[in-house]
Amino acid sequence: MNGPSKGGFTNLPIELLKTERGAYAFDARKVFFLELSPTAFDILRLLREKPLTLQQICRALPQHRRVDLRRAHRAILEMRADDLLVAGPFRRLQRHPTSELRQFLREKVAGITILITTQCNLACSYCIYGGQYELHPKLAQRPMSWRTLRATLDFLERHSRKSEQLTLNFFGGEPLLAFPLIERGVRYMKSLVRDSGRRVVVTVTSNGTVLNPRILEFLLEHDVHLQFSIDGGKDSHDLNRIFKVDGRGSHAVILRNLQTIHDWNPDYFRNNMWLKGVLASDSDRDADEAFFNHPLIRKLIERHHYVMVEVEPHYDLEDDSEYFARLERLARRLLEPENVKSEPELLAGLSVKERALYYHSFAEFFEVQAVNEVHFSGCDATPFRKGCVPGYQEGAVHANGDVSICLKASRGANFVIGNV
């Protein structure tokens, strides 16, 4: 076969990606990634735009050997026989135009994440800044200088003059270790925009171990949105989130601080307090259930102010082996019930954490597949649009003043776009 079969590759619904580790195609119709040889990547780059015979491909890609082109072309046709890389009615949605991006970055920046300090009093086993993640640098254990923070806030004020609301997201390390700097920065930012009508919203993402009366007064005065990290019951939490100085768990300290905030101002606790838990490992079911039924925790769960997230992946089979083992254990649990007719029946016997893992894995995958198949079959535009647009209206400033397009995109020249 010299060319693609009937239907061709016209308007092939794929995106092509190259990384340091290889070349890939994302099949938007099937929600599937395919690893490619360099030769297949170049062939698909052509076929995505228009149908070509193998002879035409060979003429268009003289840098590749003909034997490699034939082999790669045959592999592409075999993928298509498996219902991948199939052409169909498709229109690639336009990205945000460069002019619009420039306008937003000049005058409509909506907020900024500030790594106010890289110091932390905990040594969490799964911390992305703990040194075990290739893509993230280990924390340097130093605070941001006032000069850098002031330059950050001046930058935000200059580039947000057409935004009605600005958000200061204080991150770390443990940001409340640098509380005097946060307090000074918030008062300075509000003084900069006082006559402009712009509103300043403040958020702090904390490990929950640092609190005192001065911090409490500041939280209330500035209506700060505060997030603590707590993973569930004491045993599962203290397994991973320990103090550096002596290795003891932090669970009791965080619960005590939550109680202090609630006693100080119940309305603030109910409206501004958030919790985040990490699904790091299997844990004692009874201990977790007791935690999730704790009166303080129950208040936040009922307001949907408690979220659970997965451990940051290493994108390596060996390093992520515990995650896959937990998925297998969950799958076996899901296969146990008989005569199940609905999702609520299926999940009835699962713990809070097992349900969270289900929603972060199997349910998410099946939902994407179902939505694509049922609601978008035959549409002329891909339904997949990236919800997070790094650098579009927000960015991150690190303790040394480097500006990156995203809090997590902190290493490498492709992500650092300047310095305040």
XYZ file of N, CA, C and O in Angstrom, residues 151-287:
548
model
N 9.782 44.514 44.459
C 9.861 44.548 42.994
C 8.749 43.696 42.384
O 8.172 44.046 41.351
N 8.425 42.563 43.032
C 7.340 41.697 42.561
C 6.006 42.427 42.606
O 5.214 42.394 41.650
N 5.734 43.092 43.711
C 4.461 43.785 43.881
C 4.372 45.014 42.978
O 3.301 45.330 42.451
N 5.496 45.699 42.783
C 5.513 46.825 41.838
C 5.208 46.333 40.425
O 4.464 46.979 39.669
N 5.795 45.198 40.066
C 5.536 44.610 38.752
C 4.049 44.295 38.595
O 3.433 44.607 37.566
N 3.471 43.667 39.611
C 2.057 43.311 39.546
C 1.183 44.552 39.425
O 0.237 44.588 38.626
N 1.484 45.581 40.178
C 0.678 46.813 40.116
C 0.740 47.429 38.729
O -0.275 47.843 38.172
N 1.936 47.462 38.122
C 2.091 48.087 36.799
C 1.345 47.323 35.716
O 0.863 47.926 34.750
N 1.275 46.003 35.864
C 0.722 45.170 34.787
C -0.687 44.676 35.076
O -1.154 43.740 34.423
N -1.382 45.305 36.010
C -2.739 44.857 36.355
C -3.743 46.006 36.348
O -4.796 45.900 36.969
N -3.428 47.080 35.671
C -4.232 48.299 35.806
C -5.614 48.181 35.186
O -6.475 49.022 35.422
N -5.851 47.134 34.392
C -7.200 46.896 33.861
C -7.840 45.663 34.483
O -8.837 45.157 33.971
N -7.286 45.195 35.597
C -7.886 44.084 36.344
C -8.628 44.648 37.548
O -8.126 45.537 38.231
N -9.825 44.130 37.780
C -10.604 44.613 38.918
C -10.144 43.991 40.228
O -10.340 44.567 41.292
N -9.530 42.803 40.148
C -9.135 42.086 41.357
C -7.764 41.467 41.151
O -7.459 40.940 40.085
N -6.923 41.550 42.169
C -5.590 40.957 42.151
C -5.504 39.909 43.250
O -6.042 40.101 44.339
N -4.822 38.824 42.962
C -4.654 37.781 43.964
C -3.179 37.597 44.269
O -2.367 37.409 43.359
N -2.858 37.649 45.557
C -1.517 37.332 46.030
C -1.568 35.939 46.654
O -2.210 35.744 47.685
N -0.911 34.982 46.002
C -0.871 33.614 46.514
C 0.490 33.381 47.165
O 1.499 33.288 46.466
N 0.524 33.301 48.482
C 1.792 33.090 49.170
C 2.035 31.598 49.364
O 1.205 30.875 49.912
N 3.206 31.182 48.911
C 3.559 29.773 48.868
C 4.961 29.618 49.425
O 5.650 30.581 49.730
N 5.423 28.384 49.572
C 6.756 28.152 50.096
C 7.383 26.917 49.489
O 7.010 26.510 48.398
N 8.252 26.272 50.276
C 8.468 26.263 51.709
C 7.194 26.426 52.532
O 6.092 26.178 52.081
N 7.411 26.815 53.759
C 6.304 27.141 54.649
C 6.211 28.658 54.744
O 7.020 29.309 55.404
N 5.224 29.256 54.049
C 5.165 30.715 53.950
C 5.041 31.427 55.291
O 5.557 32.539 55.448
N 4.365 30.821 56.271
C 4.157 31.521 57.540
C 5.429 31.604 58.368
O 5.469 32.326 59.370
N 6.491 30.913 57.951
C 7.791 31.147 58.574
C 8.324 32.529 58.213
O 9.198 33.058 58.899
N 7.801 33.079 57.138
C 8.188 34.429 56.714
C 7.017 35.387 56.905
O 6.813 36.312 56.108
N 6.250 35.194 57.973
C 5.033 35.983 58.163
C 5.278 37.489 58.180
O 4.512 38.245 57.545
N 6.299 38.019 58.878
C 6.494 39.477 58.844
C 6.631 40.023 57.425
O 6.162 41.131 57.125
N 7.263 39.251 56.543
C 7.415 39.678 55.153
C 6.071 39.646 54.428
O 5.761 40.558 53.631
N 5.247 38.622 54.687
C 3.905 38.564 54.097
C 3.092 39.779 54.538
O 2.461 40.462 53.714
N 3.101 40.047 55.821
C 2.331 41.167 56.361
C 2.764 42.487 55.734
O 1.930 43.297 55.298
N 4.055 42.694 55.654
C 4.578 43.931 55.054
C 4.183 44.018 53.580
O 3.795 45.086 53.086
N 4.273 42.891 52.876
C 3.956 42.893 51.452
C 2.493 43.171 51.173
O 2.159 43.926 50.248
N 1.586 42.588 51.964
C 0.154 42.806 51.751
C -0.198 44.279 51.990
O -0.939 44.889 51.216
N 0.332 44.843 53.062
C 0.039 46.262 53.337
C 0.603 47.153 52.229
O -0.041 48.122 51.809
N 1.764 46.806 51.718
C 2.359 47.591 50.635
C 1.528 47.483 49.368
O 1.254 48.498 48.699
N 1.085 46.258 49.015
C 0.285 46.067 47.800
C -1.015 46.847 47.881
O -1.432 47.499 46.915
N -1.658 46.815 49.030
C -2.922 47.530 49.185
C -2.714 49.035 49.107
O -3.575 49.769 48.605
N -1.558 49.510 49.570
C -1.281 50.949 49.460
C -1.071 51.353 48.005
O -1.427 52.471 47.608
N -0.506 50.448 47.194
C -0.269 50.760 45.785
C -1.563 50.920 44.993
O -1.639 51.724 44.061
N -2.593 50.134 45.343
C -3.820 50.122 44.546
C -4.982 50.832 45.240
O -6.099 50.802 44.756
N -4.692 51.477 46.366
C -5.767 52.047 47.187
C -6.672 52.985 46.387
O -7.894 52.969 46.546
N -6.117 53.798 45.531
C -6.911 54.807 44.807
C -7.408 54.323 43.456
O -8.048 55.072 42.725
N -7.119 53.072 43.117
C -7.478 52.568 41.794
C -8.774 51.769 41.786
O -9.306 51.482 40.716
N -9.273 51.393 42.958
C -10.480 50.580 43.029
C -10.233 49.098 42.881
O -11.162 48.293 42.983
N -8.979 48.707 42.650
C -8.668 47.285 42.521
C -8.695 46.621 43.899
O -8.199 47.172 44.876
N -9.264 45.422 43.937
C -9.362 44.662 45.187
C -8.226 43.659 45.271
O -7.869 43.032 44.274
N -7.646 43.507 46.447
C -6.552 42.567 46.659
C -7.060 41.381 47.475
O -7.580 41.554 48.577
N -6.946 40.188 46.908
C -7.314 38.943 47.596
C -6.024 38.230 47.980
O -5.108 38.100 47.163
N -5.959 37.754 49.216
C -4.743 37.123 49.719
C -5.026 35.656 50.037
O -6.021 35.334 50.699
N -4.181 34.761 49.564
C -4.272 33.348 49.921
C -2.917 32.893 50.456
O -1.866 33.382 50.015
N -2.962 31.969 51.400
C -1.736 31.393 51.966
C -1.891 29.879 51.975
O -2.872 29.351 52.497
N -0.929 29.186 51.394
C -0.910 27.729 51.394
C 0.126 27.275 52.406
O 1.329 27.463 52.200
N -0.341 26.706 53.516
C 0.520 26.416 54.662
C 0.461 24.936 55.033
O -0.511 24.242 54.725
N 1.507 24.469 55.722
C 1.458 23.098 56.226
C 0.676 23.000 57.532
O 0.479 21.905 58.064
N 0.245 24.152 58.070
C -0.654 24.144 59.217
C 0.008 24.067 60.573
O -0.679 23.943 61.588
N 1.328 24.183 60.630
C 2.030 24.022 61.914
C 2.453 25.346 62.537
O 2.967 25.352 63.658
N 2.268 26.454 61.821
C 2.742 27.754 62.307
C 1.551 28.676 62.528
O 0.821 28.993 61.581
N 1.330 29.084 63.767
C 0.196 29.959 64.090
C 0.485 30.661 65.411
O 1.049 30.073 66.326
N 0.098 31.943 65.482
C 0.203 32.707 66.726
C -0.841 33.816 66.682
O -1.470 34.061 65.633
N -1.089 34.517 67.791
C -2.134 35.553 67.808
C -1.944 36.632 66.760
O -2.919 37.122 66.174
N -0.699 37.018 66.484
C -0.461 38.055 65.468
C -0.896 37.584 64.087
O -1.493 38.332 63.315
N -0.595 36.330 63.779
C -1.021 35.774 62.492
C -2.540 35.702 62.422
O -3.150 36.054 61.400
N -3.182 35.290 63.499
C -4.640 35.218 63.520
C -5.265 36.577 63.244
O -6.219 36.696 62.465
N -4.761 37.604 63.886
C -5.302 38.942 63.674
C -5.141 39.386 62.228
O -6.035 40.011 61.641
N -3.997 39.059 61.642
C -3.753 39.395 60.240
C -4.721 38.652 59.322
O -5.270 39.225 58.373
N -4.961 37.364 59.578
C -5.880 36.567 58.756
C -7.263 37.189 58.727
O -7.907 37.280 57.675
N -7.735 37.624 59.882
C -9.075 38.211 59.963
C -9.107 39.596 59.332
O -10.036 39.938 58.604
N -8.093 40.413 59.628
C -8.062 41.782 59.111
C -8.105 41.810 57.588
O -8.788 42.644 56.983
N -7.390 40.886 56.946
C -7.274 40.912 55.480
C -8.110 39.813 54.813
O -7.977 39.609 53.600
N -8.965 39.161 55.566
C -9.871 38.155 55.018
C -9.119 37.127 54.178
O -9.517 36.767 53.068
N -8.010 36.643 54.733
C -7.111 35.751 54.007
C -7.759 34.375 53.817
O -8.358 33.824 54.733
N -7.605 33.820 52.620
C -8.017 32.441 52.355
C -6.834 31.547 52.715
O -5.752 31.667 52.132
N -7.050 30.652 53.683
C -5.958 29.872 54.254
C -6.168 28.390 53.989
O -7.248 27.856 54.244
N -5.127 27.728 53.486
C -5.196 26.287 53.247
C -4.147 25.564 54.074
O -2.968 25.921 54.044
N -4.586 24.559 54.833
C -3.692 23.679 55.574
C -3.630 22.332 54.860
O -4.591 21.915 54.208
N -2.513 21.642 55.033
C -2.356 20.302 54.472
C -2.475 19.276 55.582
O -1.733 19.334 56.567
N -3.413 18.356 55.426
C -3.574 17.269 56.392
C -4.143 16.067 55.640
O -5.130 16.188 54.906
N -3.518 14.911 55.806
C -3.762 13.785 54.901
C -4.807 12.785 55.366
O -5.056 11.802 54.672
N -5.402 13.013 56.517
C -6.384 12.052 57.025
C -6.083 11.721 58.467
O -5.709 12.606 59.259
N -6.229 10.447 58.854
C -5.960 10.018 60.218
C -4.508 10.215 60.618
O -3.618 10.372 59.770
N -4.268 10.180 61.922
C -2.939 10.467 62.466
C -1.862 9.557 61.889
O -0.786 10.028 61.492
N -2.134 8.250 61.825
C -1.101 7.316 61.385
C -0.670 7.570 59.949
O 0.530 7.618 59.646
N -1.632 7.739 59.045
C -1.276 7.941 57.638
C -0.627 9.304 57.426
O 0.315 9.436 56.631
N -1.102 10.320 58.148
C -0.515 11.654 58.016
C 0.913 11.669 58.551
O 1.842 12.142 57.882
N 1.090 11.160 59.773
C 2.405 11.230 60.416
C 3.432 10.312 59.780
O 4.639 10.442 60.037
N 2.988 9.407 58.932
C 3.920 8.557 58.202
C 4.733 9.381 57.208
O 5.903 9.063 56.927
N 4.138 10.454 56.683
C 4.775 11.214 55.607
C 5.107 12.656 55.964
O 6.006 13.235 55.361
N 4.372 13.249 56.906
C 4.532 14.684 57.170
C 5.114 14.870 58.570
O 4.388 15.000 59.547
N 6.455 14.905 58.636
C 7.147 14.928 59.919
C 7.981 16.204 60.067
O 8.381 16.819 59.080
N 8.247 16.583 61.313
C 9.098 17.731 61.591
C 10.560 17.369 61.328
O 11.027 16.279 61.669
N 11.287 18.327 60.744
C 12.697 18.096 60.443
C 13.524 17.906 61.707
O 14.435 17.085 61.765
N 13.201 18.685 62.710
C 14.077 18.757 63.877
C 14.117 17.470 64.686
O 15.159 17.104 65.238
N 12.998 16.746 64.766
C 12.986 15.559 65.615
C 12.250 14.361 65.017
O 12.165 13.301 65.646
N 11.698 14.498 63.798
C 11.049 13.380 63.139
C 9.667 13.038 63.648
O 9.066 12.056 63.209
N 9.105 13.844 64.562
C 7.765 13.530 65.060
C 6.715 13.998 64.052
O 6.945 14.903 63.250
N 5.549 13.375 64.128
C 4.483 13.727 63.204
C 3.872 15.086 63.508
O 3.958 15.588 64.641
N 3.207 15.666 62.512
C 2.648 17.016 62.647
C 1.135 17.025 62.814
O 0.526 18.093 62.936
N 0.493 15.855 62.820
C -0.963 15.773 62.814
C -1.586 16.493 64.004
O -2.516 17.307 63.846
N -1.096 16.224 65.214
C -1.692 16.810 66.423
C -1.568 18.326 66.421
O -2.491 19.044 66.846
N -0.441 18.842 65.944
C -0.230 20.292 65.913
C -1.228 20.958 64.960
O -1.808 22.005 65.268
N -1.449 20.352 63.801
C -2.367 20.937 62.819
C -3.799 20.933 63.353
O -4.512 21.934 63.231
N -4.226 19.829 63.938
C -5.574 19.782 64.517
C -5.738 20.829 65.612
O -6.784 21.482 65.711
N -4.710 20.997 66.422
C -4.775 22.005 67.483
C -4.900 23.410 66.887
O -5.678 24.236 67.376
N -4.158 23.686 65.816
C -4.243 25.005 65.185
C -5.602 25.222 64.506
O -6.126 26.337 64.498
N -6.171 24.173 63.941
C -7.514 24.280 63.371
C -8.525 24.628 64.461
O -9.411 25.484 64.259
N -8.398 23.982 65.600
C -9.303 24.271 66.711
C -9.136 25.709 67.186
O -10.122 26.401 67.486
N -7.891 26.189 67.222
C -7.627 27.576 67.646
C -8.298 28.569 66.700
O -8.915 29.546 67.139
N -8.178 28.326 65.395
C -8.796 29.228 64.413
C -10.316 29.207 64.560
O -10.969 30.257 64.529
N -10.887 28.024 64.746
C -12.339 27.927 64.906
C -12.797 28.644 66.166
O -13.795 29.377 66.146
N -12.079 28.460 67.268
C -12.463 29.117 68.517
C -12.300 30.628 68.419
O -13.068 31.383 69.019
N -11.320 31.073 67.660
C -11.061 32.503 67.493
C -12.190 33.165 66.726
O -12.660 34.233 67.104
N -12.606 32.523 65.633
C -13.683 33.102 64.822
C -14.331 32.003 63.979
O -13.832 31.661 62.907
N -15.454 31.429 64.431
C -16.100 30.326 63.699
C -16.501 30.698 62.284
O -16.434 29.854 61.376
N -16.937 31.947 62.059
C -17.343 32.353 60.708
C -16.151 32.364 59.756
O -16.252 31.935 58.594
N -15.023 32.860 60.244
C -13.819 32.850 59.410
C -13.436 31.407 59.073
O -13.117 31.086 57.925
N -13.461 30.538 60.065
C -13.113 29.134 59.853
C -14.009 28.513 58.786
O -13.529 27.836 57.862
N -15.292 28.766 58.884
C -16.252 28.146 57.971
C -16.085 28.677 56.543
O -16.200 27.920 55.573
N -15.788 29.964 56.389
C -15.774 30.583 55.064
C -14.397 30.611 54.404
O -14.298 30.558 53.170
N -13.330 30.721 55.176
C -12.010 30.977 54.604
C -11.012 29.847 54.778
O -9.913 29.907 54.232
N -11.383 28.836 55.533
C -10.445 27.751 55.819
C -10.630 26.620 54.813
O -11.752 26.189 54.534
N -9.509 26.134 54.279
C -9.513 25.023 53.320
C -8.501 23.979 53.762
O -7.491 24.310 54.407
N -8.763 22.739 53.403
C -7.836 21.652 53.690
C -7.506 20.902 52.403
O -8.355 20.774 51.514
N -6.270 20.433 52.335
C -5.858 19.586 51.208
C -5.160 18.357 51.766
O -4.287 18.472 52.633
N -5.553 17.183 51.287
C -4.905 15.940 51.687
C -4.255 15.289 50.487
O -4.709 15.447 49.353
N -3.178 14.571 50.727
C -2.451 13.883 49.659
C -2.692 12.379 49.782
O -2.551 11.805 50.869
N -3.056 11.751 48.681
C -3.291 10.308 48.648
C -1.953 9.604 48.445
O -1.602 9.187 47.345
N -1.206 9.483 49.539
C 0.164 8.995 49.422
C 0.281 7.489 49.550
O 1.183 6.885 48.973
N -0.598 6.873 50.323
C -0.470 5.432 50.560
C -1.780 4.905 51.133
O -2.641 5.665 51.576
N -1.930 3.586 51.137
C -3.058 2.982 51.841
C -2.907 3.265 53.333
O -1.793 3.398 53.842
N -4.008 3.373 54.038
C -3.923 3.724 55.454
C -5.005 2.994 56.236
O -5.869 2.326 55.667
N -4.934 3.148 57.562
C -5.905 2.497 58.440
C -7.290 3.068 58.189
O -7.537 4.259 58.402
N -8.185 2.230 57.728
C -9.529 2.662 57.333
C -10.294 3.285 58.494
O -10.880 4.366 58.364
N -10.279 2.640 59.656
C -11.039 3.146 60.805
C -10.494 4.490 61.288
O -11.265 5.397 61.624
N -9.159 4.621 61.318
C -8.564 5.876 61.768
C -8.914 7.011 60.814
O -9.204 8.135 61.248
